[in-house]
Amino acid sequence: MDEMLLQEQLLDAWLKLSAVISNDRLVSGFSFNEAFVLNLLYKQHISGAREKLTATALCRQTRILKSQMNAILNSLEQKGMILRKRSQTDKRQVEIDVNLEYGNAFIQCHAKSLKLVERLLEQIGKEEGGQAVAVLNRLADGFAAVMGEIKTGAKQEFEKTKEE
């Protein structure tokens, strides 16, 4: 297959999937970023991990800017969806946890999303579903590496121009 054609097809497939996910929201009542953050907090909570997530850790995992993350966390806190508290071990850190007392709305949306994924798996089969997970994870990791290279290259180019 022509490399340029493959590039166009991969880009088209990525945009098509992105459009379906963002235009037909899987989790209603929350923005995409709010649902993304709540999902991470929920998984952290149910895993039983002793260490709670911080805004910095969430920024790192989601690649959301700190200013955007603060707005997301403020919105979620106003909705009663999260709890923030000072870390007992490092008073500079603020730990964030999902508030299960009021988080029922998210849990219901999460369950609804899992039902949709279950229906998707019924259509494509478990084997293809497993392959899709592997491919999507490889794509995400590969794209993160490419973006990291671009950022590093841009930073080096900026430093080079600054020296001249």
mmCIF file of C-alpha atoms in Angstrom:
data_model
loop_
_atom_site.group_PDB
_atom_site.id
_atom_site.type_symbol
_atom_site.label_atom_id
_atom_site.label_comp_id
_atom_site.label_asym_id
_atom_site.label_seq_id
_atom_site.Cartn_x
_atom_site.Cartn_y
_atom_site.Cartn_z
ATOM 1 C CA MET A 1 0.000 0.000 0.000
ATOM 2 C CA ASP A 2 1.228 3.484 -0.851
ATOM 3 C CA GLU A 3 2.630 5.090 2.341
ATOM 4 C CA MET A 4 0.853 8.398 1.708
ATOM 5 C CA LEU A 5 -2.460 6.572 1.224
ATOM 6 C CA LEU A 6 -1.923 4.652 4.473
ATOM 7 C CA GLN A 7 -1.167 7.904 6.309
ATOM 8 C CA GLU A 8 -4.389 9.446 4.975
ATOM 9 C CA GLN A 9 -6.417 6.349 5.896
ATOM 10 C CA LEU A 10 -4.987 6.231 9.438
ATOM 11 C CA LEU A 11 -5.701 9.928 9.920
ATOM 12 C CA ASP A 12 -9.254 9.487 8.562
ATOM 13 C CA ALA A 13 -9.916 6.520 10.880
ATOM 14 C CA TRP A 14 -8.548 8.437 13.880
ATOM 15 C CA LEU A 15 -10.703 11.490 13.117
ATOM 16 C CA LYS A 16 -13.760 9.306 12.532
ATOM 17 C CA LEU A 17 -13.334 7.576 15.905
ATOM 18 C CA SER A 18 -12.655 10.916 17.626
ATOM 19 C CA ALA A 19 -15.785 12.439 16.092
ATOM 20 C CA VAL A 20 -17.986 9.536 17.206
ATOM 21 C CA ILE A 21 -16.631 9.649 20.749
ATOM 22 C CA SER A 22 -16.761 13.424 21.187
ATOM 23 C CA ASN A 23 -20.013 14.061 19.319
ATOM 24 C CA ASP A 24 -21.951 11.156 20.818
ATOM 25 C CA ARG A 25 -20.840 11.564 24.391
ATOM 26 C CA LEU A 26 -20.559 8.308 26.269
ATOM 27 C CA VAL A 27 -20.861 10.115 29.604
ATOM 28 C CA SER A 28 -23.574 12.757 29.732
ATOM 29 C CA GLY A 29 -23.528 15.560 32.256
ATOM 30 C CA PHE A 30 -19.743 15.858 32.154
ATOM 31 C CA SER A 31 -17.313 17.315 29.660
ATOM 32 C CA PHE A 32 -14.924 14.876 28.022
ATOM 33 C CA ASN A 33 -12.076 16.055 30.261
ATOM 34 C CA GLU A 34 -14.223 15.832 33.408
ATOM 35 C CA ALA A 35 -15.199 12.256 32.512
ATOM 36 C CA PHE A 36 -11.549 11.435 31.738
ATOM 37 C CA VAL A 37 -10.383 12.742 35.134
ATOM 38 C CA LEU A 38 -13.271 11.090 37.000
ATOM 39 C CA ASN A 39 -12.469 7.791 35.305
ATOM 40 C CA LEU A 40 -8.849 7.959 36.476
ATOM 41 C CA LEU A 41 -9.904 8.918 40.009
ATOM 42 C CA TYR A 42 -12.552 6.183 40.099
ATOM 43 C CA LYS A 43 -10.096 3.506 38.927
ATOM 44 C CA GLN A 44 -7.546 4.709 41.485
ATOM 45 C CA HIS A 45 -10.198 4.542 44.211
ATOM 46 C CA ILE A 46 -11.512 1.062 43.390
ATOM 47 C CA SER A 47 -7.976 -0.326 42.995
ATOM 48 C CA GLY A 48 -7.514 0.256 46.723
ATOM 49 C CA ALA A 49 -4.239 2.100 46.126
ATOM 50 C CA ARG A 50 -3.144 3.930 49.255
ATOM 51 C CA GLU A 51 -1.531 6.760 47.306
ATOM 52 C CA LYS A 52 -4.069 9.308 46.072
ATOM 53 C CA LEU A 53 -3.705 11.256 42.855
ATOM 54 C CA THR A 54 -2.686 14.915 42.789
ATOM 55 C CA ALA A 55 -3.394 17.568 40.161
ATOM 56 C CA THR A 56 0.182 17.182 38.932
ATOM 57 C CA ALA A 57 -0.217 13.406 38.533
ATOM 58 C CA LEU A 58 -3.523 13.922 36.706
ATOM 59 C CA CYS A 59 -1.880 16.460 34.370
ATOM 60 C CA ARG A 60 0.866 13.959 33.601
ATOM 61 C CA GLN A 61 -1.585 11.112 32.900
ATOM 62 C CA THR A 62 -4.045 13.158 30.837
ATOM 63 C CA ARG A 63 -1.616 15.617 29.187
ATOM 64 C CA ILE A 64 -3.965 18.417 30.249
ATOM 65 C CA LEU A 65 -2.361 21.747 31.121
ATOM 66 C CA LYS A 66 -2.262 22.668 34.814
ATOM 67 C CA SER A 67 -4.531 25.718 34.316
ATOM 68 C CA GLN A 68 -7.106 23.555 32.514
ATOM 69 C CA MET A 69 -6.805 20.852 35.169
ATOM 70 C CA ASN A 70 -7.501 23.397 37.910
ATOM 71 C CA ALA A 71 -10.667 24.504 36.086
ATOM 72 C CA ILE A 72 -11.767 20.871 35.665
ATOM 73 C CA LEU A 73 -11.112 20.057 39.318
ATOM 74 C CA ASN A 74 -12.917 23.216 40.486
ATOM 75 C CA SER A 75 -15.940 22.264 38.365
ATOM 76 C CA LEU A 76 -15.942 18.690 39.681
ATOM 77 C CA GLU A 77 -15.597 19.932 43.255
ATOM 78 C CA GLN A 78 -18.546 22.320 42.791
ATOM 79 C CA LYS A 79 -20.601 19.387 41.498
ATOM 80 C CA GLY A 80 -19.620 17.412 44.616
ATOM 81 C CA MET A 81 -17.880 14.763 42.516
ATOM 82 C CA ILE A 82 -14.432 14.968 44.092
ATOM 83 C CA LEU A 83 -12.837 15.548 47.471
ATOM 84 C CA ARG A 84 -9.549 17.367 48.003
ATOM 85 C CA LYS A 85 -7.438 17.142 51.135
ATOM 86 C CA ARG A 86 -3.884 17.943 52.193
ATOM 87 C CA SER A 87 -1.524 15.009 52.135
ATOM 88 C CA GLN A 88 -0.555 13.749 55.575
ATOM 89 C CA THR A 89 2.963 12.935 54.367
ATOM 90 C CA ASP A 90 3.651 16.077 52.286
ATOM 91 C CA LYS A 91 1.641 19.151 53.275
ATOM 92 C CA ARG A 92 2.486 20.796 49.925
ATOM 93 C CA GLN A 93 0.453 18.152 48.094
ATOM 94 C CA VAL A 94 -3.316 18.121 47.733
ATOM 95 C CA GLU A 95 -4.747 14.645 47.222
ATOM 96 C CA ILE A 96 -7.817 14.194 45.075
ATOM 97 C CA ASP A 97 -10.318 11.371 45.365
ATOM 98 C CA VAL A 98 -13.691 10.619 43.818
ATOM 99 C CA ASN A 99 -16.572 11.372 46.192
ATOM 100 C CA LEU A 100 -18.601 8.178 46.036
ATOM 101 C CA GLU A 101 -21.326 9.746 48.178
ATOM 102 C CA TYR A 102 -22.124 12.120 45.300
ATOM 103 C CA GLY A 103 -20.268 10.249 42.587
ATOM 104 C CA ASN A 104 -23.195 7.960 41.872
ATOM 105 C CA ALA A 105 -23.972 9.964 38.712
ATOM 106 C CA PHE A 106 -20.524 9.177 37.335
ATOM 107 C CA ILE A 107 -20.711 5.518 38.385
ATOM 108 C CA GLN A 108 -24.025 5.173 36.526
ATOM 109 C CA CYS A 109 -22.500 6.830 33.433
ATOM 110 C CA HIS A 110 -19.452 4.571 33.721
ATOM 111 C CA ALA A 111 -21.707 1.497 33.871
ATOM 112 C CA LYS A 112 -23.595 2.795 30.818
ATOM 113 C CA SER A 113 -20.292 3.211 28.953
ATOM 114 C CA LEU A 114 -19.299 -0.345 29.849
ATOM 115 C CA LYS A 115 -22.638 -1.584 28.480
ATOM 116 C CA LEU A 116 -21.894 0.208 25.189
ATOM 117 C CA VAL A 117 -18.462 -1.407 25.063
ATOM 118 C CA GLU A 118 -20.081 -4.773 25.815
ATOM 119 C CA ARG A 119 -22.384 -4.278 22.804
ATOM 120 C CA LEU A 120 -19.406 -3.291 20.659
ATOM 121 C CA LEU A 121 -17.606 -6.481 21.702
ATOM 122 C CA GLU A 122 -20.697 -8.488 20.760
ATOM 123 C CA GLN A 123 -20.425 -6.983 17.263
ATOM 124 C CA ILE A 124 -16.690 -7.329 16.691
ATOM 125 C CA GLY A 125 -15.925 -10.300 18.954
ATOM 126 C CA LYS A 126 -13.628 -10.661 21.935
ATOM 127 C CA GLU A 127 -10.604 -11.567 19.849
ATOM 128 C CA GLU A 128 -10.847 -8.442 17.694
ATOM 129 C CA GLY A 129 -11.641 -6.446 20.825
ATOM 130 C CA GLY A 130 -8.389 -7.632 22.407
ATOM 131 C CA GLN A 131 -6.511 -6.822 19.217
ATOM 132 C CA ALA A 132 -8.100 -3.362 19.148
ATOM 133 C CA VAL A 133 -6.950 -2.694 22.727
ATOM 134 C CA ALA A 134 -3.386 -3.642 21.786
ATOM 135 C CA VAL A 135 -3.417 -1.554 18.595
ATOM 136 C CA LEU A 136 -5.017 1.484 20.246
ATOM 137 C CA ASN A 137 -2.494 1.364 23.094
ATOM 138 C CA ARG A 138 0.397 1.053 20.621
ATOM 139 C CA LEU A 139 -1.008 3.972 18.614
ATOM 140 C CA ALA A 140 -1.395 6.138 21.723
ATOM 141 C CA ASP A 141 2.129 5.299 22.933
ATOM 142 C CA GLY A 142 3.592 5.824 19.460
ATOM 143 C CA PHE A 143 1.834 9.129 19.007
ATOM 144 C CA ALA A 144 2.987 10.276 22.467
ATOM 145 C CA ALA A 145 6.571 9.421 21.485
ATOM 146 C CA VAL A 146 6.276 11.314 18.185
ATOM 147 C CA MET A 147 4.786 14.336 19.946
ATOM 148 C CA GLY A 148 7.586 14.184 22.522
ATOM 149 C CA GLU A 149 10.156 14.186 19.714
ATOM 150 C CA ILE A 150 8.441 17.155 18.079
ATOM 151 C CA LYS A 151 8.374 19.097 21.362
ATOM 152 C CA THR A 152 12.034 18.266 22.033
ATOM 153 C CA GLY A 153 12.976 19.294 18.491
ATOM 154 C CA ALA A 154 10.982 22.523 18.760
ATOM 155 C CA LYS A 155 12.620 23.318 22.103
ATOM 156 C CA GLN A 156 16.090 22.667 20.665
ATOM 157 C CA GLU A 157 15.272 24.816 17.623
ATOM 158 C CA PHE A 158 14.070 27.607 19.923
ATOM 159 C CA GLU A 159 17.240 27.412 22.020
ATOM 160 C CA LYS A 160 19.366 27.431 18.863
ATOM 161 C CA THR A 161 17.573 30.558 17.542
ATOM 162 C CA LYS A 162 17.898 32.212 20.942
ATOM 163 C CA GLU A 163 21.681 31.714 20.895
ATOM 164 C CA GLU A 164 22.039 33.354 17.467
#
